[in-house]
Amino acid sequence: MGKYFGTDGFRGKAGEGLTTDHAYRIGRFLGWYYGREHKARIVVGKDTRRSSYMLEYAISAGMAASGADVGLLHVTTTPSVSYVTRTDHFDCGVMISASHNPFYDNGIKLLNGEGEKMEDSVIALVEDYLDGKLTVDGQPVDTLPMATEERVGHIVDEVAARNRYMGYLVSLAVYSFKGKRVALDCANGSAWHIAPQVFESLGAEVFTINTNPDGTNINRDAGSTHIEGLQRYVVENHMDVGFAYDGDADRCLAVDEKGNLVDGDQIMYLYACYMKERDKLTTNTVVTTVMSNFGLYKALEEAGINYEKTAVGDKYVYENMVKYGHRIGGEQSGHIIFTKYARTGDGILTSLKVMEAMLARKQPLSQLVAPMTVYPQVLINVRVKDKQEAQADPDVQAAVAAVADELGNTGRILVRESGTEPLVRVMVEAPAQEQCQTLAQRVVDVIKEKGHAV
């Protein structure tokens, strides 16, 4: 991770940690970098946060000032920006979103011309430019040239491309959803107008919650980070299934017909089994992160399916999938990647794939995930002054080692830093929920006692 960009882009409190000056300068750099040999073309999307508009205008102005032509998708999802970047041959794509964070945060995600997360080498150059340390051919670059006359870039509406993305999603469905009552929690975010239209086009009887964004209610008691609202709605309204997205709709969690949460691990399990049945799981492997549940691995082993483990972050999952040709991977949080269809996690695509498995197997979601037992897990986030210093503390490390010894082969402890926030995450899995809580809290107490918490 760099000074500004973490595992999921440049993120911070809008107007403070992430300002319009940052956005303008990033736009200036991108317009110049991709326009060195031809006139650059860049596509920009945003979520529903109030601050997304000012950042959109600032970064677009910077791009045009450097000579790039800019296409605006307006409010849309991160995977749609990835799709349009790739299929419409833009040089790069930008998504303005802080994903699942509160409305007062925002972020800038950069995608390369293939719709994948931007290469670290380019991110490093962006950071150097922001810090006034950019060099080209060994020479320092203090200022970037401004475009003039006919070289000034234009900024145009690209909403038609967003509609093509919606058509693409509809085209992937192999069954009609007619007769299915589907609840969608759109988190008052990017999916609020896209997901319902896609499901309605496929014939579902669609019921929505949290589809009235006002600029400040994105993710507020809504979406995949607050799944309890959808759980109640599914039960009270006798839904067949429910799906919840996050702010930029690159992740999806599900709720079965009984109101039970079906998380990313369970979604990967059910769809991997479905793929294996049809001889579509080409490498017979699911790519997970170290945060996936013990129960997933046991269930995959019983199904005769292999698995890989990567560092936390869908970026690392995707890199592993591409390197080894794997077809499905993701995170417990609901970032699921289907490399045959997308270059990023796509929440709406994920929900369509869950529907496909349900319809093909003619089983409710609860039955599809029944063979997988989810081990009790506790995750405690500790806000700290310095993430690396907290984890490097010898007393903290000793506490972690003691918990690991106590668990032995019956569970595990994982302590890691957040890639987007000043947090240390302490996760414990064990046979009993109470044991998880006790052991995780033991490590958290040491972090606090040593003065690392804020």
Short mmCIF file of C-alpha atoms in Angstrom, two decimals, residues 266-437:
data_model
loop_
_atom_site.label_atom_id
_atom_site.label_comp_id
_atom_site.label_asym_id
_atom_site.label_seq_id
_atom_site.Cartn_x
_atom_site.Cartn_y
_atom_site.Cartn_z
CA GLN A 266 -21.44 -19.71 1.29
CA ILE A 267 -22.10 -18.15 -2.12
CA MET A 268 -18.72 -19.35 -3.37
CA TYR A 269 -19.45 -22.83 -2.01
CA LEU A 270 -22.87 -23.20 -3.61
CA TYR A 271 -21.80 -21.83 -6.97
CA ALA A 272 -18.55 -23.80 -7.08
CA CYS A 273 -20.55 -26.98 -6.47
CA TYR A 274 -22.97 -25.95 -9.21
CA MET A 275 -20.07 -25.32 -11.60
CA LYS A 276 -18.44 -28.66 -10.74
CA GLU A 277 -21.69 -30.52 -11.45
CA ARG A 278 -21.66 -29.08 -14.99
CA ASP A 279 -17.91 -29.56 -15.56
CA LYS A 280 -17.47 -25.77 -15.64
CA LEU A 281 -15.07 -25.51 -12.70
CA THR A 282 -12.10 -25.81 -15.04
CA THR A 283 -9.31 -25.89 -12.45
CA ASN A 284 -11.50 -27.42 -9.73
CA THR A 285 -10.39 -24.59 -7.44
CA VAL A 286 -11.97 -21.75 -5.46
CA VAL A 287 -9.78 -18.76 -4.55
CA THR A 288 -10.40 -17.39 -1.06
CA THR A 289 -8.69 -14.99 1.32
CA VAL A 290 -7.27 -15.84 4.72
CA MET A 291 -10.49 -14.47 6.23
CA SER A 292 -12.69 -17.23 4.81
CA ASN A 293 -14.40 -19.50 7.32
CA PHE A 294 -13.07 -22.92 8.35
CA GLY A 295 -16.43 -24.31 7.37
CA LEU A 296 -15.89 -23.32 3.73
CA TYR A 297 -12.68 -25.30 3.49
CA LYS A 298 -14.19 -28.36 5.11
CA ALA A 299 -17.23 -28.21 2.83
CA LEU A 300 -15.08 -27.78 -0.27
CA GLU A 301 -12.94 -30.74 0.74
CA GLU A 302 -16.05 -32.88 1.16
CA ALA A 303 -17.20 -31.78 -2.31
CA GLY A 304 -13.82 -32.68 -3.82
CA ILE A 305 -12.98 -29.05 -4.65
CA ASN A 306 -9.56 -27.48 -4.07
CA TYR A 307 -8.94 -24.00 -2.72
CA GLU A 308 -6.31 -21.27 -2.65
CA LYS A 309 -5.78 -18.64 0.07
CA THR A 310 -4.60 -15.10 -0.64
CA ALA A 311 -4.08 -11.95 1.38
CA VAL A 312 -7.23 -9.99 2.18
CA GLY A 313 -8.43 -7.91 -0.76
CA ASP A 314 -10.26 -8.77 -3.94
CA LYS A 315 -7.23 -7.42 -5.82
CA TYR A 316 -5.16 -10.35 -4.58
CA VAL A 317 -7.94 -12.83 -5.26
CA TYR A 318 -8.19 -11.61 -8.85
CA GLU A 319 -4.42 -11.72 -9.39
CA ASN A 320 -4.34 -15.35 -8.25
CA MET A 321 -7.30 -16.26 -10.45
CA VAL A 322 -5.74 -14.74 -13.55
CA LYS A 323 -2.32 -16.25 -12.89
CA TYR A 324 -3.64 -19.80 -12.52
CA GLY A 325 -6.79 -19.68 -14.62
CA HIS A 326 -9.29 -20.13 -11.79
CA ARG A 327 -12.93 -19.28 -12.50
CA ILE A 328 -14.42 -18.30 -9.13
CA GLY A 329 -13.04 -16.58 -6.06
CA GLY A 330 -13.85 -13.94 -3.52
CA GLU A 331 -14.23 -12.81 0.04
CA GLN A 332 -16.54 -13.57 2.91
CA SER A 333 -17.74 -9.96 2.70
CA GLY A 334 -19.42 -10.68 -0.64
CA HIS A 335 -16.79 -9.63 -3.18
CA ILE A 336 -17.24 -12.52 -5.61
CA ILE A 337 -15.33 -12.61 -8.90
CA PHE A 338 -16.40 -14.65 -11.92
CA THR A 339 -13.47 -14.21 -14.30
CA LYS A 340 -15.40 -15.47 -17.32
CA TYR A 341 -17.78 -12.52 -17.02
CA ALA A 342 -16.06 -9.69 -15.12
CA ARG A 343 -12.73 -8.22 -14.06
CA THR A 344 -13.92 -7.14 -10.63
CA GLY A 345 -16.34 -8.23 -7.95
CA ASP A 346 -19.87 -7.52 -9.17
CA GLY A 347 -22.71 -7.63 -6.66
CA ILE A 348 -25.54 -7.70 -9.19
CA LEU A 349 -23.83 -10.39 -11.26
CA THR A 350 -23.34 -12.42 -8.07
CA SER A 351 -27.04 -12.23 -7.27
CA LEU A 352 -27.90 -13.35 -10.80
CA LYS A 353 -25.59 -16.35 -10.44
CA VAL A 354 -27.19 -17.33 -7.13
CA MET A 355 -30.59 -17.15 -8.84
CA GLU A 356 -29.28 -19.36 -11.65
CA ALA A 357 -28.12 -22.04 -9.20
CA MET A 358 -31.46 -21.95 -7.38
CA LEU A 359 -33.46 -22.29 -10.59
CA ALA A 360 -31.21 -24.95 -12.12
CA ARG A 361 -31.25 -27.10 -8.99
CA LYS A 362 -34.91 -26.28 -8.28
CA GLN A 363 -34.02 -25.78 -4.64
CA PRO A 364 -34.40 -22.86 -2.24
CA LEU A 365 -31.23 -21.09 -1.18
CA SER A 366 -31.31 -22.64 2.29
CA GLN A 367 -30.92 -26.13 0.79
CA LEU A 368 -28.08 -25.10 -1.52
CA VAL A 369 -25.93 -23.98 1.41
CA ALA A 370 -27.08 -26.60 3.93
CA PRO A 371 -24.02 -28.89 3.50
CA MET A 372 -21.68 -26.12 4.66
CA THR A 373 -21.38 -25.57 8.41
CA VAL A 374 -20.26 -22.07 9.33
CA TYR A 375 -17.87 -22.06 12.28
CA PRO A 376 -18.47 -19.41 14.96
CA GLN A 377 -16.34 -16.36 14.23
CA VAL A 378 -15.70 -13.11 16.06
CA LEU A 379 -14.09 -10.10 14.40
CA ILE A 380 -13.20 -7.08 16.53
CA ASN A 381 -11.97 -3.89 14.87
CA VAL A 382 -9.65 -1.75 16.97
CA ARG A 383 -9.02 1.82 15.87
CA VAL A 384 -5.32 2.47 16.44
CA LYS A 385 -2.74 5.23 16.15
CA ASP A 386 -0.37 3.17 14.00
CA LYS A 387 -1.42 -0.15 12.44
CA GLN A 388 2.07 -1.53 11.94
CA GLU A 389 3.33 -0.46 15.33
CA ALA A 390 0.37 -2.08 17.07
CA GLN A 391 0.92 -5.40 15.31
CA ALA A 392 4.69 -5.33 15.86
CA ASP A 393 4.37 -4.84 19.63
CA PRO A 394 6.03 -7.89 21.30
CA ASP A 395 3.30 -8.13 23.94
CA VAL A 396 0.58 -8.11 21.28
CA GLN A 397 2.43 -10.79 19.34
CA ALA A 398 2.82 -12.86 22.50
CA ALA A 399 -0.91 -12.62 23.19
CA VAL A 400 -1.71 -13.74 19.64
CA ALA A 401 0.70 -16.69 19.94
CA ALA A 402 -0.86 -17.74 23.25
CA VAL A 403 -4.35 -17.77 21.72
CA ALA A 404 -3.08 -19.76 18.73
CA ASP A 405 -1.52 -22.34 21.06
CA GLU A 406 -4.73 -22.63 23.05
CA LEU A 407 -6.81 -23.19 19.92
CA GLY A 408 -4.45 -25.71 18.36
CA ASN A 409 -6.16 -27.48 15.46
CA THR A 410 -9.66 -26.61 16.64
CA GLY A 411 -9.66 -23.01 15.42
CA ARG A 412 -7.49 -20.08 14.47
CA ILE A 413 -6.66 -16.45 15.18
CA LEU A 414 -5.83 -13.87 12.54
CA VAL A 415 -4.66 -10.32 13.28
CA ARG A 416 -4.28 -7.97 10.34
CA GLU A 417 -4.52 -4.30 9.43
CA SER A 418 -7.32 -2.77 7.40
CA GLY A 419 -6.32 -1.70 3.93
CA THR A 420 -8.61 1.35 3.96
CA GLU A 421 -9.02 2.49 7.57
CA PRO A 422 -6.77 2.98 10.67
CA LEU A 423 -7.91 -0.32 12.13
CA VAL A 424 -6.35 -3.54 13.37
CA ARG A 425 -8.74 -6.45 12.90
CA VAL A 426 -8.66 -9.33 15.39
CA MET A 427 -10.50 -12.42 14.17
CA VAL A 428 -10.95 -15.71 16.03
CA GLU A 429 -12.71 -18.88 14.89
CA ALA A 430 -13.42 -21.64 17.38
CA PRO A 431 -15.99 -24.37 18.09
CA ALA A 432 -18.02 -22.09 20.37
CA GLN A 433 -19.07 -18.45 20.01
CA GLU A 434 -18.25 -17.66 23.64
CA GLN A 435 -14.73 -19.01 23.21
CA CYS A 436 -14.23 -16.86 20.09
CA GLN A 437 -15.31 -13.74 21.95
#
